[in-house]
Short mmCIF file of C-alpha atoms and ligand atoms in Angstrom, two decimals:
data_model
loop_
_atom_site.label_atom_id
_atom_site.label_comp_id
_atom_site.label_asym_id
_atom_site.label_seq_id
_atom_site.Cartn_x
_atom_site.Cartn_y
_atom_site.Cartn_z
CA MET Q 104 0.03 0.01 0.05
CA THR Q 105 1.31 3.48 -0.87
CA LEU Q 106 2.35 5.77 1.99
CA VAL Q 107 2.54 9.47 1.78
CA LEU Q 108 3.97 12.18 4.10
CA GLY Q 109 1.82 15.30 4.16
CA ILE Q 110 2.74 18.69 5.17
CA GLU Q 111 0.55 21.72 6.23
CA SER Q 112 1.81 25.09 7.01
CA SER Q 113 -0.59 27.58 5.22
CA CYS Q 114 -2.21 29.36 8.16
CA ASP Q 115 -1.89 28.94 11.90
CA GLU Q 116 -1.44 25.33 12.14
CA THR Q 117 1.93 23.56 11.67
CA ALA Q 118 0.97 19.65 10.93
CA ALA Q 119 2.68 16.53 9.65
CA ALA Q 120 1.10 13.28 8.78
CA LEU Q 121 1.43 9.99 7.07
CA VAL Q 122 -1.32 8.40 5.26
CA THR Q 123 -1.67 5.18 3.28
CA GLY Q 124 -3.48 4.96 0.13
CA ASP Q 125 -6.18 2.79 1.75
CA ARG Q 126 -7.39 5.78 4.22
CA VAL Q 127 -5.47 4.90 7.16
CA ILE Q 128 -4.07 7.99 9.10
CA VAL Q 129 -0.97 6.14 10.37
CA SER Q 130 0.30 8.92 12.54
CA GLU Q 131 -0.29 12.86 12.70
CA ARG Q 132 0.91 15.79 14.68
CA ILE Q 133 -0.56 19.15 14.94
CA ALA Q 134 0.80 22.24 16.56
CA SER Q 135 -1.65 24.92 16.80
CA GLN Q 136 -0.36 28.49 17.16
CA ILE Q 137 -3.50 29.73 19.05
CA ALA Q 138 -1.50 31.01 22.02
CA ALA Q 139 0.99 32.82 19.87
CA HIS Q 140 -1.48 34.78 17.85
CA GLN Q 141 -4.37 35.20 20.82
CA PRO Q 142 -2.84 38.56 22.19
CA TYR Q 143 -3.14 40.12 18.79
CA GLY Q 144 -6.89 38.97 18.09
CA GLY Q 145 -5.98 37.30 14.79
CA VAL Q 146 -3.17 35.56 12.74
CA VAL Q 147 -0.01 37.64 12.52
CA PRO Q 148 1.73 36.15 9.40
CA GLU Q 149 5.29 36.98 10.66
CA ILE Q 150 4.75 35.40 13.91
CA ALA Q 151 3.17 32.48 11.97
CA ALA Q 152 5.88 31.88 9.66
CA ARG Q 153 8.40 31.77 12.46
CA ALA Q 154 6.35 29.42 14.35
CA HIS Q 155 6.35 26.99 11.35
CA VAL Q 156 10.12 27.28 11.15
CA ASP Q 157 10.35 26.21 14.89
CA ARG Q 158 8.03 23.46 14.87
CA LEU Q 159 7.62 21.61 11.63
CA ALA Q 160 11.09 19.41 11.57
CA PRO Q 161 10.29 17.91 15.03
CA LEU Q 162 6.66 17.16 13.77
CA ILE Q 163 7.91 15.42 10.86
CA GLU Q 164 10.36 13.44 12.92
CA ALA Q 165 7.61 12.49 15.45
CA VAL Q 166 5.44 11.07 12.86
CA LEU Q 167 7.93 8.95 11.07
CA GLU Q 168 9.10 7.77 14.14
CA GLU Q 169 5.49 6.99 15.64
CA ALA Q 170 4.95 5.01 12.37
CA ASP Q 171 8.51 3.38 12.43
CA VAL Q 172 9.28 4.42 8.80
CA THR Q 173 11.86 6.50 7.07
CA LEU Q 174 11.36 8.79 4.36
CA SER Q 175 12.52 6.15 1.82
CA ASP Q 176 9.45 3.98 2.90
CA CYS Q 177 7.16 7.14 1.49
CA ASP Q 178 5.98 6.80 -1.91
CA ALA Q 179 5.59 10.67 -2.02
CA ILE Q 180 5.87 13.89 0.24
CA ALA Q 181 2.81 16.19 -0.28
CA ALA Q 182 3.13 19.78 0.91
CA THR Q 183 0.75 22.72 0.64
CA ALA Q 184 2.10 24.95 -1.93
CA GLY Q 185 -0.72 27.61 -1.65
CA PRO Q 186 -2.92 29.35 -1.43
CA GLY Q 187 -2.13 30.88 2.05
CA LEU Q 188 0.18 33.18 4.17
CA ILE Q 189 3.16 33.14 1.85
CA GLY Q 190 5.73 32.84 4.57
CA GLY Q 191 4.09 29.80 6.08
CA VAL Q 192 3.58 28.23 2.80
CA MET Q 193 7.06 28.68 1.81
CA VAL Q 194 8.43 27.04 5.19
CA GLY Q 195 6.42 23.79 4.45
CA LEU Q 196 7.20 23.71 0.79
CA VAL Q 197 10.85 24.40 1.07
CA SER Q 198 11.11 21.58 3.67
CA ALA Q 199 9.17 19.24 1.72
CA LYS Q 200 11.49 20.05 -1.21
CA ALA Q 201 14.66 19.35 0.82
CA LEU Q 202 13.31 16.06 2.12
CA ALA Q 203 12.31 14.96 -1.27
CA MET Q 204 15.74 15.70 -2.68
CA ALA Q 205 17.63 14.14 -0.06
CA SER Q 206 15.53 11.14 0.12
CA GLY Q 207 14.82 10.77 -3.66
CA THR Q 208 11.04 10.78 -2.91
CA PRO Q 209 8.61 12.35 -5.17
CA LEU Q 210 7.02 15.66 -4.47
CA TYR Q 211 3.56 16.58 -4.88
CA ALA Q 212 2.83 20.30 -4.45
CA ILE Q 213 -0.85 20.43 -3.21
CA ASN Q 214 -3.27 23.21 -3.37
CA HIS Q 215 -4.71 23.62 0.25
CA LEU Q 216 -8.15 23.96 -1.16
CA GLU Q 217 -7.67 20.61 -2.98
CA GLY Q 218 -6.72 19.16 0.36
CA HIS Q 219 -10.11 20.43 1.93
CA ALA Q 220 -11.92 19.20 -1.25
CA LEU Q 221 -10.80 15.92 -1.03
CA SER Q 222 -10.70 15.35 2.48
CA PRO Q 223 -14.11 13.87 2.80
CA ARG Q 224 -12.81 10.95 0.64
CA LEU Q 225 -10.30 10.19 3.33
CA ALA Q 226 -12.94 9.51 5.77
CA ASP Q 227 -15.48 7.93 3.68
CA ALA Q 228 -14.40 5.12 1.01
CA ALA Q 229 -18.08 5.14 -0.41
CA LEU Q 230 -17.89 8.75 -1.56
CA GLU Q 231 -17.56 8.95 -5.33
CA PHE Q 232 -16.98 11.50 -7.77
CA PRO Q 233 -18.83 13.57 -8.94
CA TYR Q 234 -20.39 15.26 -5.90
CA ALA Q 235 -21.26 18.87 -4.81
CA LEU Q 236 -19.10 20.55 -2.57
CA LEU Q 237 -19.69 23.50 -0.10
CA LEU Q 238 -16.08 24.50 0.83
CA VAL Q 239 -16.37 26.94 3.71
CA SER Q 240 -13.20 28.26 5.50
CA GLY Q 241 -11.32 31.19 6.80
CA GLY Q 242 -10.55 32.43 3.38
CA HIS Q 243 -12.73 30.74 1.14
CA CYS Q 244 -16.61 30.18 0.60
CA GLN Q 245 -17.43 28.52 -2.63
CA ILE Q 246 -19.79 26.06 -4.18
CA LEU Q 247 -18.01 23.70 -6.43
CA ARG Q 248 -18.89 20.40 -8.46
CA VAL Q 249 -15.84 17.99 -8.06
CA ASP Q 250 -15.72 15.75 -11.02
CA GLY Q 251 -12.62 14.07 -10.07
CA VAL Q 252 -8.79 14.69 -8.73
CA GLY Q 253 -7.91 17.92 -10.15
CA GLN Q 254 -11.27 18.52 -11.73
CA TYR Q 255 -13.28 21.42 -10.14
CA ARG Q 256 -15.99 23.53 -11.40
CA ARG Q 257 -16.54 26.45 -9.29
CA LEU Q 258 -20.20 27.74 -9.44
CA ALA Q 259 -20.18 30.52 -6.58
CA THR Q 260 -17.70 32.29 -4.46
CA THR Q 261 -17.92 35.22 -2.24
CA ILE Q 262 -17.78 38.81 -3.37
CA ASP Q 263 -16.52 40.06 0.20
CA ASP Q 264 -15.80 37.94 3.11
CA ALA Q 265 -15.58 34.14 3.33
CA LEU Q 266 -17.94 32.51 5.96
CA GLY Q 267 -15.10 31.57 8.48
CA GLU Q 268 -13.97 35.15 8.18
CA ALA Q 269 -17.40 36.49 8.99
CA PHE Q 270 -17.69 34.05 12.03
CA ASP Q 271 -14.34 35.44 13.19
CA LYS Q 272 -15.07 39.09 12.63
CA SER Q 273 -18.39 38.88 14.49
CA ALA Q 274 -16.89 36.87 17.18
CA LYS Q 275 -14.34 39.65 17.69
CA LEU Q 276 -17.07 42.30 17.82
CA LEU Q 277 -18.81 40.23 20.57
CA GLY Q 278 -15.41 40.10 22.56
CA LEU Q 279 -14.95 36.45 21.78
CA GLY Q 280 -11.41 36.82 20.59
CA TYR Q 281 -9.50 34.45 18.28
CA PRO Q 282 -10.16 31.74 17.01
CA GLY Q 283 -13.84 33.21 16.89
CA GLY Q 284 -15.83 30.48 15.05
CA PRO Q 285 -16.09 27.55 17.49
CA ALA Q 286 -16.57 30.45 20.23
CA LEU Q 287 -19.45 32.01 18.41
CA GLU Q 288 -21.01 28.63 17.94
CA LYS Q 289 -20.73 27.71 21.59
CA LEU Q 290 -22.19 31.29 22.72
CA ALA Q 291 -25.22 30.76 20.19
CA LEU Q 292 -26.40 27.75 22.06
CA LYS Q 293 -27.50 30.06 24.77
CA GLY Q 294 -29.15 32.66 22.45
CA GLY Q 295 -32.30 33.01 20.21
CA ALA Q 296 -31.86 32.61 16.60
CA SER Q 297 -34.44 35.07 15.66
CA ALA Q 298 -33.93 37.54 18.47
CA VAL Q 299 -31.97 39.85 16.62
CA PRO Q 300 -33.23 41.12 13.24
CA LEU Q 301 -30.11 40.79 10.75
CA PRO Q 302 -29.95 40.84 7.04
CA ARG Q 303 -29.44 38.02 4.67
CA PRO Q 304 -27.14 39.46 1.98
CA LEU Q 305 -28.05 38.35 -1.62
CA LEU Q 306 -30.81 36.07 -0.55
CA GLY Q 307 -32.64 35.40 -3.84
CA SER Q 308 -30.24 37.04 -5.81
CA LYS Q 309 -29.78 35.99 -9.60
CA GLU Q 310 -26.09 35.98 -9.15
CA PRO Q 311 -24.67 32.51 -7.67
CA HIS Q 312 -22.42 34.26 -5.30
CA PHE Q 313 -22.21 34.79 -1.53
CA SER Q 314 -21.80 38.07 0.42
CA PHE Q 315 -21.24 38.37 4.24
CA ALA Q 316 -19.71 41.82 4.63
CA GLY Q 317 -23.15 43.52 5.31
CA LEU Q 318 -24.00 40.84 7.86
CA LYS Q 319 -20.91 41.39 9.89
CA SER Q 320 -21.85 45.12 9.71
CA ALA Q 321 -25.30 44.49 11.11
CA VAL Q 322 -23.85 42.40 13.84
CA LEU Q 323 -21.43 45.68 14.65
CA ARG Q 324 -24.53 47.87 14.86
CA ALA Q 325 -26.42 45.32 17.00
CA THR Q 326 -23.48 44.95 19.15
CA GLU Q 327 -23.16 48.73 19.58
CA SER Q 328 -27.02 49.46 20.03
CA GLY Q 329 -26.66 47.51 23.40
CA ALA Q 330 -30.02 46.47 22.91
CA TYR Q 331 -29.50 42.67 22.66
CA LYS Q 332 -27.71 40.03 24.67
CA ASN Q 333 -24.27 38.68 22.85
CA ALA Q 334 -25.83 35.13 23.06
CA ASP Q 335 -28.79 36.42 20.83
CA ILE Q 336 -26.58 38.25 18.47
CA ALA Q 337 -24.33 35.19 18.05
CA ALA Q 338 -27.46 32.84 17.50
CA SER Q 339 -29.09 35.26 15.03
CA PHE Q 340 -25.89 35.65 13.15
CA GLN Q 341 -25.38 31.95 12.74
CA GLN Q 342 -29.00 31.69 11.67
CA ALA Q 343 -28.77 34.24 9.17
CA ALA Q 344 -25.33 32.69 7.84
CA ILE Q 345 -27.11 29.32 7.26
CA ASP Q 346 -29.98 30.92 5.63
CA CYS Q 347 -27.55 32.59 3.17
CA VAL Q 348 -25.67 29.26 2.54
CA LEU Q 349 -29.18 27.20 2.03
CA ASP Q 350 -30.44 29.98 -0.34
CA ARG Q 351 -26.98 30.11 -2.31
CA LEU Q 352 -27.05 26.20 -2.55
CA GLN Q 353 -30.55 26.10 -3.71
CA HIS Q 354 -29.60 28.67 -6.48
CA SER Q 355 -26.69 26.53 -7.78
CA PHE Q 356 -28.33 23.19 -7.34
CA PRO Q 357 -29.77 22.81 -10.77
CA GLU Q 358 -26.34 24.00 -12.20
CA LEU Q 359 -24.46 21.02 -10.30
CA GLY Q 360 -25.97 18.41 -12.43
CA ASP Q 361 -26.19 14.79 -11.27
CA VAL Q 362 -24.04 14.56 -8.35
CA SER Q 363 -23.49 11.43 -5.72
CA ALA Q 364 -23.60 13.51 -2.51
CA LEU Q 365 -23.77 17.00 -1.01
CA VAL Q 366 -20.25 17.41 0.65
CA VAL Q 367 -19.23 19.80 2.98
CA ALA Q 368 -15.67 20.48 3.90
CA GLY Q 369 -13.11 23.38 5.37
CA GLY Q 370 -12.89 24.52 8.75
CA VAL Q 371 -16.48 26.07 9.12
CA ALA Q 372 -17.85 22.56 8.32
CA ALA Q 373 -16.85 21.87 11.95
CA ASN Q 374 -20.03 23.81 12.92
CA GLN Q 375 -22.86 21.40 14.21
CA ARG Q 376 -25.82 23.72 13.24
CA ILE Q 377 -24.49 24.30 9.80
CA ARG Q 378 -23.74 20.51 9.46
CA GLY Q 379 -27.32 20.09 10.51
CA ALA Q 380 -28.78 22.49 8.11
CA LEU Q 381 -26.99 20.88 5.13
CA GLU Q 382 -27.93 17.52 6.27
CA GLY Q 383 -31.75 18.65 6.03
CA PHE Q 384 -31.09 20.23 2.69
CA ALA Q 385 -29.46 17.10 1.35
CA ASN Q 386 -32.33 14.93 2.80
CA ASP Q 387 -34.92 17.06 1.20
CA ARG Q 388 -33.52 16.23 -2.16
CA ALA Q 389 -32.86 12.46 -1.43
CA LEU Q 390 -28.94 13.26 -1.72
CA ARG Q 391 -26.21 11.61 0.47
CA PHE Q 392 -24.81 14.19 2.72
CA VAL Q 393 -21.29 13.76 3.71
CA ALA Q 394 -19.20 15.69 6.22
CA PRO Q 395 -15.87 14.79 7.39
CA PRO Q 396 -14.95 14.34 11.19
CA LEU Q 397 -14.26 17.64 13.06
CA ALA Q 398 -10.55 17.03 12.97
CA LEU Q 399 -10.46 16.86 9.27
CA CYS Q 400 -12.50 20.00 8.74
CA THR Q 401 -10.29 22.27 10.19
CA ASP Q 402 -6.65 22.68 8.81
CA ASN Q 403 -4.70 19.42 8.93
CA ALA Q 404 -1.60 17.60 7.20
CA ALA Q 405 -3.63 14.22 6.89
CA MET Q 406 -5.72 15.99 4.13
CA ILE Q 407 -2.77 16.99 2.35
CA ALA Q 408 -1.32 13.64 2.52
CA TRP Q 409 -4.52 12.33 1.19
CA ALA Q 410 -4.44 14.73 -1.67
CA GLY Q 411 -0.98 13.37 -2.53
CA ALA Q 412 -2.29 9.73 -2.30
CA GLU Q 413 -5.05 10.63 -4.73
CA ARG Q 414 -2.64 11.97 -7.13
CA LEU Q 415 -0.37 8.72 -6.68
CA ALA Q 416 -3.33 6.52 -7.20
CA ILE Q 417 -4.17 8.14 -10.80
CA GLY Q 418 -0.57 8.14 -11.72
CA ALA Q 419 -0.08 11.74 -11.68
CA GLU Q 420 3.46 13.18 -12.47
CA PRO Q 421 5.23 14.55 -9.46
CA ASP Q 422 5.85 18.16 -9.20
CA PRO Q 423 9.29 19.81 -10.05
CA LEU Q 424 11.44 20.85 -7.12
CA GLU Q 425 11.29 24.37 -8.92
CA PHE Q 426 7.48 24.43 -7.91
CA ALA Q 427 7.04 28.02 -6.46
CA ALA Q 428 4.97 28.62 -3.56
CA ARG Q 429 1.42 30.49 -4.32
CA PRO Q 430 -0.27 33.06 -2.18
CA ARG Q 431 -3.37 32.75 -4.45
CA TRP Q 432 -4.28 29.57 -6.44
CA PRO Q 433 -7.81 29.08 -7.50
CA LEU Q 434 -8.99 25.44 -7.64
CA ASP Q 435 -10.81 26.23 -10.77
CA PRO Q 436 -8.71 28.54 -12.95
CA ASN Q 437 -11.52 29.05 -15.73
CA ALA Q 438 -13.99 30.50 -13.19
CA GLU Q 439 -14.92 34.11 -13.84
CA PRO Q 440 -14.28 36.39 -11.02
CA ALA Q 441 -17.52 37.13 -9.19
CA ARG Q 442 -18.81 40.62 -10.36
CA GLY Q 443 -18.31 43.36 -7.73
CA ALA Q 444 -15.74 41.26 -5.84
CA GLY Q 445 -12.57 42.31 -4.18
CA VAL Q 446 -11.19 39.29 -5.87
CA LYS Q 447 -10.33 36.37 -3.78
CA ALA Q 448 -9.07 33.51 -5.52
O1 KG4 F 712 -10.01 25.50 6.99
P1 KG4 F 712 -9.58 26.27 8.26
O2 KG4 F 712 -9.00 25.66 9.55
O3 KG4 F 712 -8.51 27.29 7.71
C1 KG4 F 712 -8.42 27.99 6.53
O4 KG4 F 712 -8.23 27.28 5.51
O5 KG4 F 712 -9.22 29.03 6.40
O6 KG4 F 712 -10.76 27.10 8.62
C2 KG4 F 712 -10.78 28.02 9.58
C3 KG4 F 712 -12.19 28.76 9.75
C4 KG4 F 712 -11.69 29.84 10.67
O7 KG4 F 712 -12.74 31.01 10.11
C5 KG4 F 712 -12.75 29.49 11.87
O8 KG4 F 712 -13.37 30.35 12.78
C6 KG4 F 712 -13.90 28.57 11.20
O9 KG4 F 712 -12.99 27.97 10.15
N1 KG4 F 712 -14.40 27.72 12.01
C7 KG4 F 712 -15.77 27.72 12.57
C8 KG4 F 712 -15.92 26.50 13.46
N2 KG4 F 712 -14.58 25.98 13.64
C9 KG4 F 712 -13.85 26.71 12.69
N3 KG4 F 712 -16.51 28.52 12.01
C10 KG4 F 712 -17.76 28.06 12.58
N4 KG4 F 712 -18.16 27.22 13.71
C11 KG4 F 712 -17.24 26.37 13.85
N5 KG4 F 712 -17.32 25.44 14.94
ZN1 ZN F 713 -7.94 25.40 5.39
#
């Protein structure tokens, strides 16, 4: 069975994992940088890059040791090569290149979004192409049709904030600090989902895209008004976000064509209310719903190793050691930029 070493360093998690071609996560390590960024209320790129430098090598050593293998036992090294904070991406990619060169192991430069997009197949052997994918993370909010490894058609994206970004910014306004998404979800459990009137940007729009900037501004006004409890604002924000997501999925649905399942991936896929709402949406359409386990939703190296394993399985050529890190790297290079967007790849 093939064995792939995965490396992830595109944001604030430093991670390494060994994954087999038959979906076994042999060993994995994640070093979270939450404590390092917490005083600043968000990720500081320079601090992140330095932390990746300090932490990555020991994590790689640990996963190899735990699995009792060496680099020459690996069939490939897969590293995130973008999109993300460029300093961090370069740390992971350069390390991978050095290891690949020293051990003669093939290198796969992985698009971080492809890692998220294929992660549900690591957890679920029955998930077949094509599937509909809602990719919701801190930097991205997209609806895609996934036809195969490397075959992604983007139907919708955000014209301003990503969904995770909206969670994080709203959480900050509510004094919840960083990282905001999980904290907001927790607070929302104690509030009323219709207690605070909040907008649903682009609801019913003929364009397929998302927008969350107006929702975040409304959270700011609600907070400043002093008229509402924070838990009510959190619950109402989460509900408004869910309504937007379901409406946009509904809009794109006919365009997606025949698909085997509705799949959600990315950090925001860890949100239980969002998972529940999507499951309902899929059930109503007699469609299978697939969501990876929580640890595979937020950034991790197993999904990067798995993307490498998928590339190996289809006989994809390894990438050259000259492969350059990419701060922006759309999954679907042919997708038109969303009109009015402050273009996010
Ligand atoms: O995929 P990810 O770990 O990193 C990126 O590639 O961006 O996603 C991180 C994002 C953050 O915005 C975080 O607040 C959000 O996912 N997130 C959540 C939850 N857990 C993480 N948002 C809402 N509810 C959650 N439980
Ligand atoms: Zn991510």
